Short mmCIF file of C-alpha atoms in Angstrom, two decimals:
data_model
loop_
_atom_site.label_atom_id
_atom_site.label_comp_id
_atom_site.label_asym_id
_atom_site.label_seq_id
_atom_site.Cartn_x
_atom_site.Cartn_y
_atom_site.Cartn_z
CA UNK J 60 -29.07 -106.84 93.87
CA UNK J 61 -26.74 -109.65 94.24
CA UNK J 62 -27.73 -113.20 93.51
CA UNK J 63 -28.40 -115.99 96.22
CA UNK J 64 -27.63 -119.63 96.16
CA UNK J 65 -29.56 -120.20 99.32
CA UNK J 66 -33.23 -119.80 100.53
CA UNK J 67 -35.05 -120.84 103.72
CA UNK J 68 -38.80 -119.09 103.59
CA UNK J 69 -41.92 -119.31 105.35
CA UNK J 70 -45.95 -118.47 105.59
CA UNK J 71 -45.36 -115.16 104.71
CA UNK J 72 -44.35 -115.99 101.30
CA UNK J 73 -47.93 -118.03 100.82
CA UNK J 74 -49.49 -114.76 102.19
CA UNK J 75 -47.91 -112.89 99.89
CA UNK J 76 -48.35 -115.09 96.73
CA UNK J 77 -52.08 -115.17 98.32
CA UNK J 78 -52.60 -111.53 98.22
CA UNK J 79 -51.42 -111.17 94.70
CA UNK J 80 -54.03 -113.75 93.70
CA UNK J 81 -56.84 -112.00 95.85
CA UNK J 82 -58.18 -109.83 93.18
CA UNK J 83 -58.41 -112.71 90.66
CA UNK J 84 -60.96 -114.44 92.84
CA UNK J 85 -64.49 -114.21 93.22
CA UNK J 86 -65.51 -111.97 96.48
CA UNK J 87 -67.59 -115.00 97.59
CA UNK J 88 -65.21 -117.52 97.74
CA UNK J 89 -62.07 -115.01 99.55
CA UNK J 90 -63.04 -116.39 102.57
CA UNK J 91 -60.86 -119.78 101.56
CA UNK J 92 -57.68 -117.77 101.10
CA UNK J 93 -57.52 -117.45 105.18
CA UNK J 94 -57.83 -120.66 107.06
CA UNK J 95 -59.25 -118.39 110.42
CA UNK J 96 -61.96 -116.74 107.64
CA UNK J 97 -62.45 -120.33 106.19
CA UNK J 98 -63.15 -122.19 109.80
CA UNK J 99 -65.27 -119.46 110.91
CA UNK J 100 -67.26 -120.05 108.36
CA UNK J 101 -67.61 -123.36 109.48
CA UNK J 102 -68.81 -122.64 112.77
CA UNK J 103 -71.05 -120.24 111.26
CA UNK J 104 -72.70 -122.96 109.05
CA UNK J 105 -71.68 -120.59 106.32
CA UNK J 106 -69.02 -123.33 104.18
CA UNK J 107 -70.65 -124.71 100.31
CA UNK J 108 -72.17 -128.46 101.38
CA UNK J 109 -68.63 -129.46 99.13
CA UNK J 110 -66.64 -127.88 101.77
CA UNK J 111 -68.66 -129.31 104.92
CA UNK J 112 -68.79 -132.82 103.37
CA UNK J 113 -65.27 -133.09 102.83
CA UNK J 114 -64.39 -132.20 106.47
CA UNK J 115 -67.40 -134.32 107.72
CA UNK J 116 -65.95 -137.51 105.79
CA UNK J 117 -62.39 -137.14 107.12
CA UNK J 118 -63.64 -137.11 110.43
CA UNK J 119 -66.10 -139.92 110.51
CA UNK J 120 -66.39 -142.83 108.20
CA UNK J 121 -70.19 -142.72 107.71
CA UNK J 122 -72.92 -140.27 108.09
CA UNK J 123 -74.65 -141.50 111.09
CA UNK J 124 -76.90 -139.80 113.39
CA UNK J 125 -74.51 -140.12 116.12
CA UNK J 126 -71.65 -139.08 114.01
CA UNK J 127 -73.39 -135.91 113.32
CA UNK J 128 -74.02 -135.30 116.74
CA UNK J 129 -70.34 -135.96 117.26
CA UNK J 130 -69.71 -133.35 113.96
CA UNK J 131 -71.61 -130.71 115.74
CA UNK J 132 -69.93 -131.02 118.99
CA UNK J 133 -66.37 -130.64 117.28
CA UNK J 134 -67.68 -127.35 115.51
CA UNK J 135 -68.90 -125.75 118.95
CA UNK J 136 -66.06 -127.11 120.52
CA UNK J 137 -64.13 -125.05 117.31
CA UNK J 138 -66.26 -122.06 118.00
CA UNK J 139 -64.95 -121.98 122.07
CA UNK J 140 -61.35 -121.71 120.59
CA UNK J 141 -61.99 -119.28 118.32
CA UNK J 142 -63.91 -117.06 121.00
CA UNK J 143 -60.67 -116.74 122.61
CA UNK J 144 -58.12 -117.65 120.04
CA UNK J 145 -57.00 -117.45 116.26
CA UNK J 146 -54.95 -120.17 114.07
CA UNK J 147 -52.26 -119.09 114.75
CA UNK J 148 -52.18 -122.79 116.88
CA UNK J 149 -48.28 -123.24 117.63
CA UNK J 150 -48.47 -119.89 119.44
CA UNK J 151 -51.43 -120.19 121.75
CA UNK J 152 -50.82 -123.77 122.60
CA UNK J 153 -47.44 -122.52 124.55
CA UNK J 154 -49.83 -120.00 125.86
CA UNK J 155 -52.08 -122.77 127.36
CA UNK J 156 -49.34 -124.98 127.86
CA UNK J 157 -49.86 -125.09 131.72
CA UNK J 158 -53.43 -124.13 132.20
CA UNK J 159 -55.20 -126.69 129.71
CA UNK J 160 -57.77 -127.39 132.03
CA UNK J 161 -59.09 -124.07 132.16
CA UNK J 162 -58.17 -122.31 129.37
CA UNK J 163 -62.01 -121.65 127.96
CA UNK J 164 -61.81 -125.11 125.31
CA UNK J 165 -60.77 -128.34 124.77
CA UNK J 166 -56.97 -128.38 124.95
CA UNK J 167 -56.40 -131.74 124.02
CA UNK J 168 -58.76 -131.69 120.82
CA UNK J 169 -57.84 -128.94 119.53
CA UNK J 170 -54.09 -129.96 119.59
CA UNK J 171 -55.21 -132.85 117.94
CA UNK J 172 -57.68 -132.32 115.32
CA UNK J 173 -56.11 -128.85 113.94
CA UNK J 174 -53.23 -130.15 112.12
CA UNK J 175 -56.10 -132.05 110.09
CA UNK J 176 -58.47 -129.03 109.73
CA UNK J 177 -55.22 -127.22 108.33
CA UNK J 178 -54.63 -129.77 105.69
CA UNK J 179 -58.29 -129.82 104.72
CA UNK J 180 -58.33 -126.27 104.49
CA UNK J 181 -55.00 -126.19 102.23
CA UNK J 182 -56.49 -129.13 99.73
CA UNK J 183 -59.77 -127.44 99.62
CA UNK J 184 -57.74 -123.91 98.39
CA UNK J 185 -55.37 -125.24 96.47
CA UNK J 186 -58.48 -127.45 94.18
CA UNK J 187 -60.17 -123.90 94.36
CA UNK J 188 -56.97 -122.26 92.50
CA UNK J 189 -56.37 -124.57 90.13
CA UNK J 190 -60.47 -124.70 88.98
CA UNK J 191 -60.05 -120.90 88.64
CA UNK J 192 -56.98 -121.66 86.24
CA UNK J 193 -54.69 -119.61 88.56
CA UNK J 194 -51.85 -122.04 87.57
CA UNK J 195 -50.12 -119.47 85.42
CA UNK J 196 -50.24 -116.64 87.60
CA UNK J 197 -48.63 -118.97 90.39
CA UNK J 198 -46.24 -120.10 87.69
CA UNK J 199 -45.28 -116.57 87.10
CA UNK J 200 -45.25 -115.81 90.79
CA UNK J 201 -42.43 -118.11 91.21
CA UNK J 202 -40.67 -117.17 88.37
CA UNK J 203 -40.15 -113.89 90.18
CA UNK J 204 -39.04 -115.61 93.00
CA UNK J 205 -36.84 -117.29 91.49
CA UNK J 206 -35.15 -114.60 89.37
CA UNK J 207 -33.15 -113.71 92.32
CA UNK J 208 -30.96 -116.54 92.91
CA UNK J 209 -28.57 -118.14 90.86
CA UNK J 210 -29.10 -120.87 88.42
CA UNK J 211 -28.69 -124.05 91.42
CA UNK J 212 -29.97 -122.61 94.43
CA UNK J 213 -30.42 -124.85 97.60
CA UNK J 214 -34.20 -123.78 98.89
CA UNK J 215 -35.81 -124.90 102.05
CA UNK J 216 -39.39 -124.31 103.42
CA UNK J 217 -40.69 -124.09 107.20
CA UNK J 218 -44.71 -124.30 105.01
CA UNK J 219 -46.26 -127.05 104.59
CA UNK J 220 -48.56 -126.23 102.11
CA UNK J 221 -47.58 -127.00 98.06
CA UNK J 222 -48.79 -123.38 96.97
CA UNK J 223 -45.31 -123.09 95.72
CA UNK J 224 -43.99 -126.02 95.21
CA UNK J 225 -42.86 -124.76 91.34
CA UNK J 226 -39.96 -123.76 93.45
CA UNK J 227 -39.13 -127.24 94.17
CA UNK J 228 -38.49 -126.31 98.16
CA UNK J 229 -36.88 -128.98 100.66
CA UNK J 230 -39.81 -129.29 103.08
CA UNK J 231 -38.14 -128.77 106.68
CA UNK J 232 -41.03 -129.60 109.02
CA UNK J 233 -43.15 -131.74 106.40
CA UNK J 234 -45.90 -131.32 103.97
CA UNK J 235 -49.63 -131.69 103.52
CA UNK J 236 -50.63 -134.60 102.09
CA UNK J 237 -53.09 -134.80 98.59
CA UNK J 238 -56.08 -136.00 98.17
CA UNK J 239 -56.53 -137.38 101.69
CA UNK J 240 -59.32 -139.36 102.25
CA UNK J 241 -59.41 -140.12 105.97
CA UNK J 242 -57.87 -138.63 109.63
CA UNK J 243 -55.27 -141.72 109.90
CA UNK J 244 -53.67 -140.42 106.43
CA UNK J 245 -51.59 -137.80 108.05
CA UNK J 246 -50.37 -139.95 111.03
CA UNK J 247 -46.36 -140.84 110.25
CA UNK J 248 -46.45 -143.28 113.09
CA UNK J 249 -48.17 -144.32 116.61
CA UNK J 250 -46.37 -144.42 119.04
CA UNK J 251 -48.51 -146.07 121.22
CA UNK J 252 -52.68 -145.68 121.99
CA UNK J 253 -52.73 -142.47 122.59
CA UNK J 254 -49.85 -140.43 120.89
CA UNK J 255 -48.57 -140.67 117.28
CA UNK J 256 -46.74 -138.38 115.16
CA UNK J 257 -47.97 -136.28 112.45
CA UNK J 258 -46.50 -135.88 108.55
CA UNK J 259 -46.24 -132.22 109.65
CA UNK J 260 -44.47 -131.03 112.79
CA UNK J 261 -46.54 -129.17 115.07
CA UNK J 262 -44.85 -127.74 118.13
CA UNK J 263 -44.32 -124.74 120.55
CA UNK J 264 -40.96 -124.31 120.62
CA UNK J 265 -37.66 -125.47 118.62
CA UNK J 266 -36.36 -127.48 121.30
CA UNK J 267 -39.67 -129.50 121.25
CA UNK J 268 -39.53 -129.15 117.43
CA UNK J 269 -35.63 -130.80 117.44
CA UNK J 270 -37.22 -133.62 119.41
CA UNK J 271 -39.88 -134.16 116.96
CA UNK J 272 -37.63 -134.31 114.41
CA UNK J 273 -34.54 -137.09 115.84
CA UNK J 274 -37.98 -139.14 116.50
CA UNK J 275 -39.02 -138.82 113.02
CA UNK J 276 -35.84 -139.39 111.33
CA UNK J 277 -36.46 -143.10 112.88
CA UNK J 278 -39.10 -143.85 111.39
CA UNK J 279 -38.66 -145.69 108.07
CA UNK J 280 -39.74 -143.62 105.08
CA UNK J 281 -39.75 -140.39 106.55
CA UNK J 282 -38.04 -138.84 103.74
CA UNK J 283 -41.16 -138.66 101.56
CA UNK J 284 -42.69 -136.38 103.74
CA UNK J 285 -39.68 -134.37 105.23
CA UNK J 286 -36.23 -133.41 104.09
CA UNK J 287 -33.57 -132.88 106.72
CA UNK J 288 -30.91 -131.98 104.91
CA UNK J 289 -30.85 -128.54 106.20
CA UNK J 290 -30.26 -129.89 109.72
CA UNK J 291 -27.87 -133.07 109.44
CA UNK J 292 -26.36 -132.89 105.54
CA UNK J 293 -22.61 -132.07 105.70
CA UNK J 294 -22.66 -131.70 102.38
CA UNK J 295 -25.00 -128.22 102.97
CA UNK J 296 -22.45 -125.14 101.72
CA UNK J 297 -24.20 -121.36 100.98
CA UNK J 298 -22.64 -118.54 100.29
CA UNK J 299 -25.48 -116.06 100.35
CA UNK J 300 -28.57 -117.97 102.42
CA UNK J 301 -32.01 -115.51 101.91
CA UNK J 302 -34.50 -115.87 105.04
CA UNK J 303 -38.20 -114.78 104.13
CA UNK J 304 -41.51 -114.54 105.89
CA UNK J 305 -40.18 -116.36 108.83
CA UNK J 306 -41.21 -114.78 111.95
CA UNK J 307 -38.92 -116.81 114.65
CA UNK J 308 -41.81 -116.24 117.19
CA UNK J 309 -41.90 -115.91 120.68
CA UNK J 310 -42.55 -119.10 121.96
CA UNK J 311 -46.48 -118.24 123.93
CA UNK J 312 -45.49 -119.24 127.24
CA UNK J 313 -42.51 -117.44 127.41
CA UNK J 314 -43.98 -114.47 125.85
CA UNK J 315 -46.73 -114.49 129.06
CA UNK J 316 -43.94 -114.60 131.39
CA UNK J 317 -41.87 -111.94 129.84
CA UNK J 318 -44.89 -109.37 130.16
CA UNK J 319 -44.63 -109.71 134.18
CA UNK J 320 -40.71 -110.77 134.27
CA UNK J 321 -39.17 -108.21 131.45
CA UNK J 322 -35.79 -110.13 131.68
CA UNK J 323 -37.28 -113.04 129.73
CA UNK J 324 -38.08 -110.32 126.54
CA UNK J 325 -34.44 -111.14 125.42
CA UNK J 326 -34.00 -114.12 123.05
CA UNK J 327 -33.53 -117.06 125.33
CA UNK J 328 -33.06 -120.63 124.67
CA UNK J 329 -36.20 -122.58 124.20
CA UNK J 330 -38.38 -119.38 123.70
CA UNK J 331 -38.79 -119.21 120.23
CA UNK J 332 -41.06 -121.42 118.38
CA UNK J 333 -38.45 -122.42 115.58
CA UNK J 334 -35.50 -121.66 117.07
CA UNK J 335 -33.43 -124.99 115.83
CA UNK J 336 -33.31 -123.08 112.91
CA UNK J 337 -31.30 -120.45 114.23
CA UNK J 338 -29.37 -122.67 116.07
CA UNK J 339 -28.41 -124.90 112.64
CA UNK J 340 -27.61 -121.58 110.66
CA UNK J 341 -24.61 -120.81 113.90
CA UNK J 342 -23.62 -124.02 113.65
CA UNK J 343 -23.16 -123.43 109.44
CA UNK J 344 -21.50 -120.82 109.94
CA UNK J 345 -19.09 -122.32 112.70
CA UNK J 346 -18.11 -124.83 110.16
CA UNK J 347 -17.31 -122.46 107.42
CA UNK J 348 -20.02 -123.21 105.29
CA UNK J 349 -22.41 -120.38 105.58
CA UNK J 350 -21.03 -117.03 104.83
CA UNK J 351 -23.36 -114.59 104.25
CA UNK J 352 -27.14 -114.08 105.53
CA UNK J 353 -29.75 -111.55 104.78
CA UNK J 354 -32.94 -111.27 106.84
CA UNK J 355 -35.77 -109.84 104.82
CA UNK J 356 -38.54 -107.69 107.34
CA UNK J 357 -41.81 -106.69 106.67
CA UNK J 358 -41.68 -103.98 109.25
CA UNK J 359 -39.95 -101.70 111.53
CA UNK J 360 -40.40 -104.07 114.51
CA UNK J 361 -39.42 -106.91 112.25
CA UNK J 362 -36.41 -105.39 111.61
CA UNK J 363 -35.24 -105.13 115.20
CA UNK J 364 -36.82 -108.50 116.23
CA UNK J 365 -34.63 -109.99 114.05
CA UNK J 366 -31.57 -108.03 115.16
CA UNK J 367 -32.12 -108.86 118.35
CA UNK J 368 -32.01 -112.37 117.50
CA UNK J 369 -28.86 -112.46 115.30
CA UNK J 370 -26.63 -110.02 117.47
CA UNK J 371 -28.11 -112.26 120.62
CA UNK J 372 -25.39 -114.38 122.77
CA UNK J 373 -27.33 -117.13 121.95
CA UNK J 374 -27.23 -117.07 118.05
CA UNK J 375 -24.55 -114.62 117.54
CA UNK J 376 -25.00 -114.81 113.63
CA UNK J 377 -22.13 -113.17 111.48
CA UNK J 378 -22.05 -111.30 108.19
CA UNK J 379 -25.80 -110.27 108.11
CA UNK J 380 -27.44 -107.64 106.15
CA UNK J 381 -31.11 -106.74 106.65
CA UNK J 382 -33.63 -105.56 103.61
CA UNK J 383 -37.21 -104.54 103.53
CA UNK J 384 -39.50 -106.99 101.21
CA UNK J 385 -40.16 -104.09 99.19
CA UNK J 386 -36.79 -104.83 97.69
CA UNK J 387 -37.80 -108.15 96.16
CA UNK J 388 -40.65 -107.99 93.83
CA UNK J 389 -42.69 -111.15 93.76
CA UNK J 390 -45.78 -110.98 91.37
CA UNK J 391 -48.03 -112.62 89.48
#
């Protein structure tokens, strides 16, 4: 297999290094490696008094009687989303995009409050991993990973979770921040009462996503939390750029429409939740320095998803090759 010098991945590499680890863990504690398995046991009452302590004290200073009233409205309001809904949040806010008001919960909270419960969930895993002394197998885990590309290789994340940060990744769309002790610690910036911006960037489609990020880049000391060298450096050469556990999703509201108007089940501008990626890697190539691409599927319908997307008029990506992740061998 030839070497690469480039790599952009995504969740699917955390669910991979996750299911690796799976077997290492006690049965009663797998319900942390999901975050859907790890807030429904939260609305279930079913978390350690660790786990429900640490999310009650990011969301409210003290522990209060009203504040616990206020705790146990925010779990049923929790529990509404999840009768409907999984965490998969980017794609099922575009699907309630333009009915908030009845959609069967509260839009509006849950858009705010679930980039929080996704960092709690993260620190409360990643604690859990390193108490089991999983360090080593993670170590070794992206060793593997790593045995595939040549010595320097440039490597970019769409995650923001650390589980592999061994690999030293560029953090595209921001990172989850350690030992956070209150609600206001992943806020970047307010932009005024009522709307701020996050450390991570939370969006339902890669136009909105672009937006997020020119705003961002504003903002003084950004860089700690995201690296956008991937999007502006003109410095950024690859010869051979690997793309893994990315799945370039349908953004939700287009995907509704496209069930009733079939014309919109082509790739289309704005319809894909990170899209500005695809968009940067034609631009690379336009300016001679991206050569080579390789898209690596999980499936069948991956596999023509993402040809579909690279053969589209939109994208129109050159010089790609396509291989199943069976062909790389990432292990503990």
């Amino acid at each position: 297999m030839k070497k690469y010098d480039g790599f952009i991945y995504g969740n699917g590499l955390s669910l991979n290094l996750l299911h690796h680890l799976k077997p290492l863990i006690d049965t009663k504690k797998q319900y942390l490696l999901n975050i859907d398995d790890f807030l429904k046991a939260f609305i279930s009452k079913e978390l350690n008094p660790r786990e429900e302590n640490k999310l009650f004290s990011l969301a409210y200073k003290s522990k209060t009687i009203e504040n616990q009233k206020y705790f146990e409205m925010m779990r049923n309001e929790i529990k509404k989303y999840y009768n409907i809904h999984d965490a998969n949040i980017e794609y099922w806010l575009g699907v309630d995009l333009f009915r908030e008001k009845d959609c069967g919960y509260n839009f509006g909270l849950i858009k705010t409050i679930f980039p929080m419960l996704y960092n709690i969930w993260h620190e409360i895993l990643l604690d859990y991993l390193l108490y089991s002394k999983l360090d080593e197998a993670i170590l070794n885990f992206e060793n593997s990973v790593l045995s595939i590309f040549d010595e320097h290789p440039i490597i970019f994340t769409t995650n923001f979770d650390r589980f592999t940060d061994g690999l030293k990744p560029k953090h595209l769309h921001g990172i989850f921040i350690s030992n956070i002790k209150k609600l206001e610690e992943l806020i970047l910036i307010h932009k005024n009462k009522n709307e701020f911006l996050y450390k991570c960037i939370w969006g339902w489609n890669g136009i909105g996503k672009l937006n997020f990020i020119n705003e961002i880049k504003a903002v003084d000391g950004y860089e700690k939390y995201f690296d956008f060298d991937f999007f502006f450096s003109k410095d950024l050469k690859i010869n051979n750029l690997l793309i893994y556990g990315i799945g370039f999703q349908k953004s939700g509201y287009l995907n509704e429409i496209s069930q009733v108007m079939p014309k919109y089940k082509k790739p289309t501008i704005g319809g894909i939740i990170d899209e500005h990626i695809l968009v940067r890697l034609k631009a690379l190539q336009q300016q001679g320095l991206l050569h080579n691409i390789t898209f690596a599927y999980y499936s069948e319908n991956d596999l023509e998803y993402y040809k579909s997307l690279a053969e589209s008029e939109y994208f129109n990506l050159q010089n790609v090759e396509y291989l199943s992740t069976d062909n790389f061998n990432f292990s503990i």
